[in-house]
């Protein structure tokens, strides 16, 4: 684009140098089945901290501690965690005042009268400013080594499904009866976002808190050695991470962090989901996708046809399946989401036992797509050509299967999908008549993405059912 200081040059530019108008956006309607996703979320609790997403002031992000003995009881949810549970958080630091580094502190308290061991089975945390900057990437890249990512949520999702465990988290904490310990202290520089996921297991009941504090100033008086004639000391200011006492004071005396996000509303005029802060229920969705409940095969589509399963559906985006996959909330703050919409960091572990019931060899494709969100109509998906510019999904997916030569394959793909994007197939397999082939799909829903996506199975052949139209509902 020419700078504003050259208006005459712009006015006199030949027509050949004027950028053409962008093509008109049109809808692509795929007539196909949209099926409810078999299975369900497990019962693993998730300490789910995503509100406020943008932090401007110090405070309590999420606390399950008891309310008694605290200055602001409404900032605590009074809920213990025991056995297997997860910790997830995603927050951005934008201080309203002095531009200081924010620290995120995770506190754990043994609520019992006996020692408790907290195992850290896996822990991953990334910053966009240092570890995983947002960069422009192609829509689909194969990523065998985990070196492709854009943003902390993207990198986190790829590492978690690979089993990466960062070494600077402890492998375990042993807490004495009634002992309070720090599990992690993580800096979030100004205007940075941090995404964190931990798979944890406690041998007894514990309370947990996720807190936000800025680095603390320390003032010292020193003589100016460069000016020997000046005997007056000068004040020197240094900034240090918060101490354990600072964290304890915030836990017992602090308020909820600000600014608060918009409260949820299911008004018919405008549906507001809100952001999540509480204990959600569900860490994994395990399912075998079959033709019938308790079946053992998934019959491939007829040549030229497809069917899809929505992933991470919400109240207003079920694609006609009436299936809301958002995790329920065990406890939450009153101004935060009613469900864990988006299912950030939930692992979809899906098995597709593909079966060719035709008398010819068929080529089958497996694809992840981002159609326009719909509440109704389970007989079509609607895409945009070209897609909207806004990115709806950045993350990784793993596919495991036996290829056409009988070799076991494990392939990772990094995807960047915009609203309404059809996407290219991830893999293709050729099934002889009567063949069955298992395809395993691992899909960790990344933070900072927008649902829903769909998992689509297609069979190669002449397609007559895709309609390009200026309307999402063309005449039949």
Short mmCIF file of C-alpha atoms in Angstrom, two decimals:
data_model
loop_
_atom_site.label_atom_id
_atom_site.label_comp_id
_atom_site.label_asym_id
_atom_site.label_seq_id
_atom_site.Cartn_x
_atom_site.Cartn_y
_atom_site.Cartn_z
CA UNK A 1 0.00 0.00 0.00
CA UNK A 2 1.36 3.46 -0.93
CA UNK A 3 1.98 5.86 1.98
CA UNK A 4 -0.27 8.89 2.32
CA UNK A 5 2.58 11.27 1.42
CA UNK A 6 2.20 10.28 -2.25
CA UNK A 7 -1.42 11.18 -3.16
CA UNK A 8 -0.48 12.56 -6.60
CA UNK A 9 1.33 9.38 -7.61
CA UNK A 10 -1.65 7.33 -6.53
CA UNK A 11 -4.07 9.47 -8.52
CA UNK A 12 -1.92 9.25 -11.67
CA UNK A 13 -1.21 5.53 -11.48
CA UNK A 14 -2.14 3.67 -14.69
CA UNK A 15 -5.11 1.36 -14.49
CA UNK A 16 -2.78 -1.64 -14.83
CA UNK A 17 -1.32 -0.89 -11.39
CA UNK A 18 -4.64 -0.62 -9.53
CA UNK A 19 -5.31 -3.70 -7.43
CA UNK A 20 -8.31 -5.66 -8.67
CA UNK A 21 -11.34 -5.91 -6.42
CA UNK A 22 -11.39 -9.09 -4.34
CA UNK A 23 -13.62 -11.83 -5.74
CA UNK A 24 -17.16 -11.96 -4.42
CA UNK A 25 -17.51 -14.38 -1.56
CA UNK A 26 -19.82 -17.28 -2.28
CA UNK A 27 -21.16 -20.18 -0.27
CA UNK A 28 -20.28 -23.79 -1.06
CA UNK A 29 -22.97 -26.16 0.17
CA UNK A 30 -21.96 -29.81 0.53
CA UNK A 31 -25.02 -32.07 0.69
CA UNK A 32 -23.93 -34.88 3.04
CA UNK A 33 -24.67 -36.54 6.36
CA UNK A 34 -23.61 -34.82 9.59
CA UNK A 35 -23.57 -37.36 12.42
CA UNK A 36 -23.40 -37.01 16.22
CA UNK A 37 -19.96 -37.97 17.54
CA UNK A 38 -20.16 -41.32 19.38
CA UNK A 39 -18.82 -41.57 22.92
CA UNK A 40 -18.65 -38.88 25.56
CA UNK A 41 -16.28 -36.96 27.80
CA UNK A 42 -14.69 -38.82 30.68
CA UNK A 43 -15.13 -37.72 34.32
CA UNK A 44 -11.66 -36.25 34.89
CA UNK A 45 -11.95 -32.82 36.59
CA UNK A 46 -10.11 -29.93 34.95
CA UNK A 47 -8.93 -26.86 36.86
CA UNK A 48 -9.91 -24.56 34.00
CA UNK A 49 -8.61 -20.97 34.17
CA UNK A 50 -9.41 -18.73 31.18
CA UNK A 51 -11.23 -15.75 32.74
CA UNK A 52 -10.29 -13.01 32.69
CA UNK A 53 -8.41 -13.86 29.51
CA UNK A 54 -6.77 -10.42 29.46
CA UNK A 55 -5.30 -9.46 32.84
CA UNK A 56 -4.85 -5.78 33.66
CA UNK A 57 -4.40 -5.98 37.43
CA UNK A 58 -3.13 -8.39 40.07
CA UNK A 59 -5.63 -10.74 41.64
CA UNK A 60 -7.06 -14.24 41.94
CA UNK A 61 -7.63 -15.95 38.61
CA UNK A 62 -9.15 -19.14 40.02
CA UNK A 63 -9.18 -20.52 43.55
CA UNK A 64 -10.82 -23.68 44.84
CA UNK A 65 -9.75 -22.85 48.43
CA UNK A 66 -12.30 -22.60 51.27
CA UNK A 67 -14.00 -19.24 51.73
CA UNK A 68 -13.53 -19.07 55.50
CA UNK A 69 -10.69 -16.86 56.70
CA UNK A 70 -10.47 -14.88 53.45
CA UNK A 71 -11.16 -11.18 52.95
CA UNK A 72 -13.18 -11.78 49.76
CA UNK A 73 -14.98 -15.13 50.12
CA UNK A 74 -16.64 -14.91 46.69
CA UNK A 75 -13.16 -15.28 45.10
CA UNK A 76 -12.94 -18.91 46.30
CA UNK A 77 -14.97 -21.93 45.17
CA UNK A 78 -14.41 -24.32 48.12
CA UNK A 79 -13.77 -27.47 46.07
CA UNK A 80 -11.08 -30.08 46.67
CA UNK A 81 -9.37 -32.06 43.90
CA UNK A 82 -8.26 -35.67 44.33
CA UNK A 83 -7.05 -38.50 42.12
CA UNK A 84 -6.51 -37.71 38.42
CA UNK A 85 -7.20 -34.17 37.34
CA UNK A 86 -5.86 -31.62 34.87
CA UNK A 87 -4.72 -28.02 35.16
CA UNK A 88 -5.36 -25.75 32.18
CA UNK A 89 -4.85 -22.01 31.90
CA UNK A 90 -4.64 -19.44 29.12
CA UNK A 91 -4.11 -15.75 29.96
CA UNK A 92 -2.77 -12.54 28.40
CA UNK A 93 -0.97 -9.76 30.33
CA UNK A 94 -1.84 -6.16 29.47
CA UNK A 95 -1.17 -4.11 32.63
CA UNK A 96 -3.27 -0.99 32.97
CA UNK A 97 -0.50 0.91 34.78
CA UNK A 98 3.29 0.57 34.80
CA UNK A 99 4.51 -1.95 32.22
CA UNK A 100 5.72 -4.66 34.58
CA UNK A 101 6.09 -8.41 34.11
CA UNK A 102 3.14 -10.39 35.43
CA UNK A 103 3.76 -13.64 37.29
CA UNK A 104 1.33 -16.52 37.33
CA UNK A 105 1.59 -18.53 40.54
CA UNK A 106 0.01 -21.94 41.14
CA UNK A 107 -0.50 -22.84 44.81
CA UNK A 108 -1.46 -26.25 46.20
CA UNK A 109 -2.64 -26.98 49.75
CA UNK A 110 -2.90 -30.37 51.44
CA UNK A 111 -6.34 -30.31 53.04
CA UNK A 112 -5.88 -33.60 54.91
CA UNK A 113 -4.23 -34.73 58.13
CA UNK A 114 -1.84 -37.07 56.33
CA UNK A 115 0.92 -36.53 53.73
CA UNK A 116 -0.24 -36.18 50.14
CA UNK A 117 1.79 -36.80 46.99
CA UNK A 118 0.94 -34.76 43.90
CA UNK A 119 2.28 -36.45 40.75
CA UNK A 120 2.95 -34.33 37.65
CA UNK A 121 2.52 -36.82 34.81
CA UNK A 122 2.91 -34.20 32.06
CA UNK A 123 3.34 -30.43 32.02
CA UNK A 124 3.76 -28.02 29.11
CA UNK A 125 3.66 -24.21 29.07
CA UNK A 126 4.43 -21.69 26.32
CA UNK A 127 4.52 -17.93 25.74
CA UNK A 128 3.74 -16.39 22.38
CA UNK A 129 6.39 -13.69 22.86
CA UNK A 130 9.31 -16.05 23.54
CA UNK A 131 8.46 -19.68 22.83
CA UNK A 132 5.84 -19.67 20.10
CA UNK A 133 5.24 -16.39 18.26
CA UNK A 134 2.24 -16.08 15.97
CA UNK A 135 3.49 -16.47 12.41
CA UNK A 136 1.78 -16.96 9.05
CA UNK A 137 1.79 -20.61 8.02
CA UNK A 138 0.23 -22.57 5.16
CA UNK A 139 -3.11 -24.23 5.78
CA UNK A 140 -1.56 -27.69 6.15
CA UNK A 141 1.99 -28.86 6.84
CA UNK A 142 3.22 -32.29 7.78
CA UNK A 143 5.20 -31.94 11.01
CA UNK A 144 7.06 -35.13 11.98
CA UNK A 145 9.40 -33.42 14.48
CA UNK A 146 7.12 -30.96 16.29
CA UNK A 147 8.98 -27.96 14.89
CA UNK A 148 5.98 -26.23 13.26
CA UNK A 149 3.66 -24.03 15.36
CA UNK A 150 2.10 -20.61 15.53
CA UNK A 151 1.20 -19.27 18.96
CA UNK A 152 1.35 -20.93 22.41
CA UNK A 153 -1.90 -22.89 22.02
CA UNK A 154 -0.71 -24.37 18.74
CA UNK A 155 2.62 -25.48 20.18
CA UNK A 156 1.02 -26.77 23.38
CA UNK A 157 -1.45 -28.96 21.48
CA UNK A 158 1.28 -30.48 19.32
CA UNK A 159 3.55 -31.22 22.28
CA UNK A 160 0.84 -32.75 24.44
CA UNK A 161 -0.23 -35.31 21.84
CA UNK A 162 3.47 -36.16 21.35
CA UNK A 163 3.90 -36.77 25.10
CA UNK A 164 6.38 -33.91 25.63
CA UNK A 165 7.06 -33.14 29.32
CA UNK A 166 9.00 -29.97 30.12
CA UNK A 167 11.78 -30.53 32.67
CA UNK A 168 11.42 -27.35 34.72
CA UNK A 169 8.15 -28.56 36.25
CA UNK A 170 8.60 -30.87 39.26
CA UNK A 171 7.83 -34.54 38.76
CA UNK A 172 6.01 -34.57 42.09
CA UNK A 173 5.30 -32.60 45.25
CA UNK A 174 5.07 -34.27 48.67
CA UNK A 175 2.93 -32.09 50.93
CA UNK A 176 2.87 -32.50 54.69
CA UNK A 177 -0.51 -32.30 56.45
CA UNK A 178 -1.95 -28.76 56.05
CA UNK A 179 1.07 -27.65 54.01
CA UNK A 180 0.88 -24.94 51.31
CA UNK A 181 3.34 -25.22 48.39
CA UNK A 182 4.06 -23.52 45.07
CA UNK A 183 3.62 -25.87 42.13
CA UNK A 184 4.77 -23.35 39.52
CA UNK A 185 5.65 -19.67 39.04
CA UNK A 186 5.55 -18.56 35.40
CA UNK A 187 6.28 -15.06 34.04
CA UNK A 188 3.98 -13.42 31.48
CA UNK A 189 5.70 -10.36 29.96
CA UNK A 190 3.70 -7.32 28.87
CA UNK A 191 1.30 -8.06 25.97
CA UNK A 192 2.20 -11.76 26.02
CA UNK A 193 -0.10 -14.80 26.19
CA UNK A 194 0.72 -17.97 28.12
CA UNK A 195 -0.94 -21.37 27.67
CA UNK A 196 -0.33 -24.14 30.23
CA UNK A 197 -1.53 -27.73 30.59
CA UNK A 198 -0.63 -30.17 33.37
CA UNK A 199 -1.79 -33.77 33.83
CA UNK A 200 -1.84 -34.30 37.61
CA UNK A 201 -2.73 -36.96 40.17
CA UNK A 202 -3.12 -36.48 43.92
CA UNK A 203 -3.10 -39.20 46.56
CA UNK A 204 -5.38 -37.08 48.76
CA UNK A 205 -7.62 -34.01 48.68
CA UNK A 206 -5.94 -30.74 47.74
CA UNK A 207 -7.04 -27.17 47.12
CA UNK A 208 -5.51 -25.24 44.22
CA UNK A 209 -5.25 -21.58 43.25
CA UNK A 210 -4.03 -19.77 40.13
CA UNK A 211 -2.91 -16.23 41.04
CA UNK A 212 -1.57 -13.19 39.18
CA UNK A 213 1.00 -10.80 40.71
CA UNK A 214 3.34 -8.25 39.19
CA UNK A 215 7.05 -8.18 39.87
CA UNK A 216 7.78 -6.40 43.15
CA UNK A 217 9.92 -3.22 43.45
CA UNK A 218 12.80 -3.23 45.96
CA UNK A 219 14.34 0.10 46.98
CA UNK A 220 17.94 0.42 48.19
CA UNK A 221 20.05 3.47 49.02
CA UNK A 222 23.56 3.51 47.52
CA UNK A 223 26.33 6.06 47.04
CA UNK A 224 27.07 7.25 43.53
CA UNK A 225 30.65 5.99 43.08
CA UNK A 226 31.01 8.00 39.85
CA UNK A 227 30.62 11.24 41.79
CA UNK A 228 32.92 11.15 44.88
CA UNK A 229 31.93 14.72 45.84
CA UNK A 230 28.30 13.67 46.34
CA UNK A 231 27.90 12.11 49.77
CA UNK A 232 24.13 11.83 49.51
CA UNK A 233 22.93 8.32 48.70
CA UNK A 234 20.67 7.74 45.73
CA UNK A 235 17.73 5.37 45.62
CA UNK A 236 18.08 2.37 43.37
CA UNK A 237 15.03 0.36 42.29
CA UNK A 238 15.17 -3.32 41.32
CA UNK A 239 12.25 -5.60 40.45
CA UNK A 240 11.95 -9.15 41.72
CA UNK A 241 9.44 -11.98 41.38
CA UNK A 242 6.85 -12.16 44.17
CA UNK A 243 7.85 -14.04 47.32
CA UNK A 244 5.94 -16.86 48.97
CA UNK A 245 4.60 -14.34 51.49
CA UNK A 246 3.32 -12.16 48.64
CA UNK A 247 1.45 -15.13 47.17
CA UNK A 248 -0.01 -16.09 50.56
CA UNK A 249 -1.21 -12.54 51.19
CA UNK A 250 -2.91 -12.42 47.79
CA UNK A 251 -4.58 -15.78 48.41
CA UNK A 252 -6.12 -14.72 51.74
CA UNK A 253 -6.73 -11.01 51.07
CA UNK A 254 -6.97 -10.63 47.30
CA UNK A 255 -9.90 -9.98 45.00
CA UNK A 256 -10.69 -11.60 41.67
CA UNK A 257 -8.41 -10.41 38.87
CA UNK A 258 -9.71 -7.72 36.55
CA UNK A 259 -11.13 -6.71 34.17
CA UNK A 260 -13.98 -9.22 34.34
CA UNK A 261 -15.10 -10.73 31.05
CA UNK A 262 -18.67 -10.45 29.81
CA UNK A 263 -21.05 -12.59 31.85
CA UNK A 264 -22.85 -15.40 30.01
CA UNK A 265 -26.33 -14.87 28.61
CA UNK A 266 -28.64 -17.13 26.61
CA UNK A 267 -30.85 -14.28 25.49
CA UNK A 268 -32.70 -14.93 22.24
CA UNK A 269 -31.36 -11.61 20.94
CA UNK A 270 -27.70 -12.38 21.56
CA UNK A 271 -26.06 -15.49 22.98
CA UNK A 272 -22.97 -14.72 25.09
CA UNK A 273 -20.91 -17.74 26.08
CA UNK A 274 -18.59 -16.03 28.58
CA UNK A 275 -15.13 -17.30 29.45
CA UNK A 276 -14.32 -20.25 31.69
CA UNK A 277 -13.13 -20.08 35.30
CA UNK A 278 -13.92 -23.08 37.47
CA UNK A 279 -13.73 -26.85 37.56
CA UNK A 280 -14.98 -28.44 34.34
CA UNK A 281 -15.60 -32.16 34.02
CA UNK A 282 -13.98 -33.94 31.09
CA UNK A 283 -10.38 -34.24 29.90
CA UNK A 284 -10.73 -36.78 27.06
CA UNK A 285 -13.36 -37.87 24.56
CA UNK A 286 -12.72 -41.50 23.64
CA UNK A 287 -14.83 -43.10 20.94
CA UNK A 288 -14.95 -45.70 18.18
CA UNK A 289 -16.93 -44.34 15.23
CA UNK A 290 -19.16 -47.10 13.88
CA UNK A 291 -22.34 -47.50 11.83
CA UNK A 292 -24.35 -48.72 14.82
CA UNK A 293 -23.90 -48.45 18.59
CA UNK A 294 -21.69 -51.30 19.80
CA UNK A 295 -20.81 -52.07 16.17
CA UNK A 296 -17.30 -52.80 14.95
CA UNK A 297 -17.15 -51.18 11.48
CA UNK A 298 -17.63 -47.79 9.86
CA UNK A 299 -18.88 -48.29 6.32
CA UNK A 300 -17.21 -45.82 3.98
CA UNK A 301 -19.40 -43.40 1.97
CA UNK A 302 -20.51 -44.26 -1.55
CA UNK A 303 -18.13 -42.96 -4.29
CA UNK A 304 -18.33 -39.17 -4.48
CA UNK A 305 -20.02 -38.85 -1.09
CA UNK A 306 -18.95 -37.85 2.44
CA UNK A 307 -20.09 -37.84 6.04
CA UNK A 308 -18.80 -35.75 8.95
CA UNK A 309 -18.66 -35.71 12.74
CA UNK A 310 -18.62 -32.28 14.46
CA UNK A 311 -15.90 -31.67 17.06
CA UNK A 312 -16.27 -29.35 20.07
CA UNK A 313 -19.90 -28.44 19.42
CA UNK A 314 -21.53 -25.68 21.48
CA UNK A 315 -25.09 -24.60 22.28
CA UNK A 316 -25.49 -22.66 19.03
CA UNK A 317 -23.36 -24.86 16.77
CA UNK A 318 -24.54 -28.47 16.80
CA UNK A 319 -24.99 -28.86 13.01
CA UNK A 320 -28.37 -30.45 13.54
CA UNK A 321 -27.03 -33.22 15.81
CA UNK A 322 -28.46 -31.68 19.05
CA UNK A 323 -25.16 -32.74 20.64
CA UNK A 324 -23.45 -30.21 22.90
CA UNK A 325 -19.93 -31.48 23.57
CA UNK A 326 -18.91 -28.58 25.85
CA UNK A 327 -17.78 -29.92 29.23
CA UNK A 328 -20.13 -29.23 32.17
CA UNK A 329 -18.93 -27.12 35.10
CA UNK A 330 -18.69 -28.63 38.58
CA UNK A 331 -18.12 -25.20 40.18
CA UNK A 332 -17.59 -21.77 38.64
CA UNK A 333 -17.76 -18.04 39.32
CA UNK A 334 -21.19 -16.55 38.72
CA UNK A 335 -19.96 -14.21 35.94
CA UNK A 336 -18.17 -16.95 33.95
CA UNK A 337 -19.23 -19.53 31.36
CA UNK A 338 -21.98 -22.03 32.13
CA UNK A 339 -20.02 -24.74 30.28
CA UNK A 340 -16.39 -25.12 29.13
CA UNK A 341 -17.25 -23.92 25.63
CA UNK A 342 -14.54 -24.77 23.13
CA UNK A 343 -13.26 -27.66 25.26
CA UNK A 344 -9.77 -26.11 25.28
CA UNK A 345 -7.11 -28.79 25.87
CA UNK A 346 -9.61 -31.67 25.64
CA UNK A 347 -8.11 -34.67 23.85
CA UNK A 348 -10.35 -36.26 21.20
CA UNK A 349 -9.16 -39.85 20.82
CA UNK A 350 -11.15 -41.29 17.91
CA UNK A 351 -10.92 -44.66 16.16
CA UNK A 352 -12.36 -45.11 12.66
CA UNK A 353 -12.64 -48.83 11.65
CA UNK A 354 -13.16 -48.07 7.94
CA UNK A 355 -14.87 -50.80 5.94
CA UNK A 356 -15.34 -51.06 2.17
CA UNK A 357 -18.58 -52.94 1.57
CA UNK A 358 -18.53 -52.42 -2.23
CA UNK A 359 -17.23 -54.80 -4.91
CA UNK A 360 -14.57 -52.33 -6.11
CA UNK A 361 -11.39 -50.88 -4.64
CA UNK A 362 -12.14 -47.45 -3.18
CA UNK A 363 -9.92 -44.50 -2.25
CA UNK A 364 -10.94 -42.93 1.07
CA UNK A 365 -9.90 -39.54 2.47
CA UNK A 366 -9.87 -38.28 6.07
CA UNK A 367 -10.06 -34.49 6.54
CA UNK A 368 -10.49 -31.92 9.32
CA UNK A 369 -12.54 -28.91 8.19
CA UNK A 370 -13.96 -25.65 9.56
CA UNK A 371 -17.43 -25.09 8.10
CA UNK A 372 -19.69 -22.21 9.03
CA UNK A 373 -21.35 -22.77 12.40
CA UNK A 374 -24.92 -24.04 12.12
CA UNK A 375 -27.45 -25.12 14.72
CA UNK A 376 -29.75 -26.99 12.35
CA UNK A 377 -29.58 -29.01 9.12
CA UNK A 378 -27.76 -32.31 9.51
CA UNK A 379 -27.78 -32.91 5.74
CA UNK A 380 -25.17 -30.35 4.66
CA UNK A 381 -22.03 -28.41 5.51
CA UNK A 382 -21.62 -24.81 4.37
CA UNK A 383 -18.22 -23.34 3.44
CA UNK A 384 -17.04 -20.02 2.01
CA UNK A 385 -15.10 -19.39 -1.20
CA UNK A 386 -12.79 -17.75 -0.37
CA UNK A 387 -12.83 -18.37 3.42
CA UNK A 388 -13.02 -15.45 5.84
CA UNK A 389 -9.65 -13.99 6.78
CA UNK A 390 -10.13 -14.67 10.50
CA UNK A 391 -8.28 -17.78 11.71
CA UNK A 392 -10.54 -20.20 13.59
CA UNK A 393 -8.07 -23.02 14.22
CA UNK A 394 -4.32 -23.36 14.77
CA UNK A 395 -3.19 -26.74 16.01
CA UNK A 396 -1.94 -30.25 15.40
CA UNK A 397 -3.59 -33.58 14.66
CA UNK A 398 -2.06 -37.05 14.71
CA UNK A 399 -3.19 -39.93 12.49
CA UNK A 400 -2.10 -43.53 12.95
CA UNK A 401 -2.99 -46.23 10.44
CA UNK A 402 -1.60 -49.00 8.25
CA UNK A 403 -0.84 -47.76 4.76
CA UNK A 404 -1.56 -49.49 1.43
CA UNK A 405 1.72 -51.43 1.70
CA UNK A 406 0.96 -52.79 5.17
CA UNK A 407 3.31 -50.40 6.99
CA UNK A 408 2.30 -48.75 10.24
CA UNK A 409 2.20 -44.96 9.89
CA UNK A 410 2.18 -42.24 12.52
CA UNK A 411 1.78 -38.81 10.94
CA UNK A 412 1.42 -35.35 12.46
CA UNK A 413 -0.09 -32.37 10.64
CA UNK A 414 -0.17 -28.73 11.66
CA UNK A 415 -3.36 -27.03 10.48
CA UNK A 416 -4.31 -23.37 10.09
CA UNK A 417 -7.96 -23.00 9.13
CA UNK A 418 -10.07 -19.92 8.57
CA UNK A 419 -13.80 -19.58 9.03
CA UNK A 420 -15.58 -21.52 6.29
CA UNK A 421 -12.50 -23.41 5.04
CA UNK A 422 -13.07 -26.78 3.31
CA UNK A 423 -9.44 -27.93 3.69
CA UNK A 424 -7.43 -30.61 1.90
CA UNK A 425 -7.44 -34.30 2.95
CA UNK A 426 -4.91 -35.33 5.57
CA UNK A 427 -4.51 -38.94 4.43
CA UNK A 428 -5.87 -41.30 1.80
CA UNK A 429 -6.14 -45.08 1.96
CA UNK A 430 -7.12 -47.57 -0.75
CA UNK A 431 -9.48 -50.27 0.46
CA UNK A 432 -10.01 -53.41 -1.59
CA UNK A 433 -13.50 -54.96 -1.68
CA UNK A 434 -14.44 -56.16 1.80
CA UNK A 435 -11.32 -54.59 3.42
CA UNK A 436 -11.35 -53.03 6.88
CA UNK A 437 -8.64 -50.55 7.97
CA UNK A 438 -8.39 -48.76 11.34
CA UNK A 439 -7.50 -45.06 11.38
CA UNK A 440 -6.75 -43.49 14.78
CA UNK A 441 -7.22 -39.71 15.06
CA UNK A 442 -5.77 -37.73 17.99
CA UNK A 443 -7.04 -34.18 18.16
CA UNK A 444 -6.22 -31.96 21.16
CA UNK A 445 -8.45 -28.90 20.93
CA UNK A 446 -6.00 -25.96 21.09
CA UNK A 447 -6.45 -22.82 23.17
CA UNK A 448 -7.31 -19.69 21.21
CA UNK A 449 -9.35 -21.58 18.60
CA UNK A 450 -13.03 -21.20 17.68
CA UNK A 451 -15.34 -24.22 17.30
CA UNK A 452 -16.73 -26.18 15.72
CA UNK A 453 -14.59 -28.20 13.38
CA UNK A 454 -15.62 -31.44 11.68
CA UNK A 455 -13.91 -34.74 10.97
CA UNK A 456 -14.90 -35.79 7.45
CA UNK A 457 -14.64 -39.16 5.69
CA UNK A 458 -14.97 -39.07 1.88
CA UNK A 459 -14.78 -41.62 -0.92
CA UNK A 460 -13.23 -40.66 -4.24
CA UNK A 461 -15.68 -40.32 -7.09
CA UNK A 462 -17.65 -37.84 -9.14
CA UNK A 463 -19.27 -35.34 -6.79
CA UNK A 464 -22.55 -33.86 -7.92
CA UNK A 465 -23.79 -32.52 -4.61
CA UNK A 466 -21.57 -29.46 -4.05
CA UNK A 467 -23.48 -26.28 -4.86
CA UNK A 468 -21.82 -22.87 -5.17
CA UNK A 469 -24.34 -20.17 -4.34
CA UNK A 470 -24.65 -16.59 -3.08
CA UNK A 471 -26.90 -18.02 -0.35
CA UNK A 472 -26.12 -20.63 2.34
CA UNK A 473 -29.53 -22.18 1.65
CA UNK A 474 -29.81 -22.61 -2.14
CA UNK A 475 -33.01 -23.97 -3.64
CA UNK A 476 -33.15 -27.77 -3.70
#
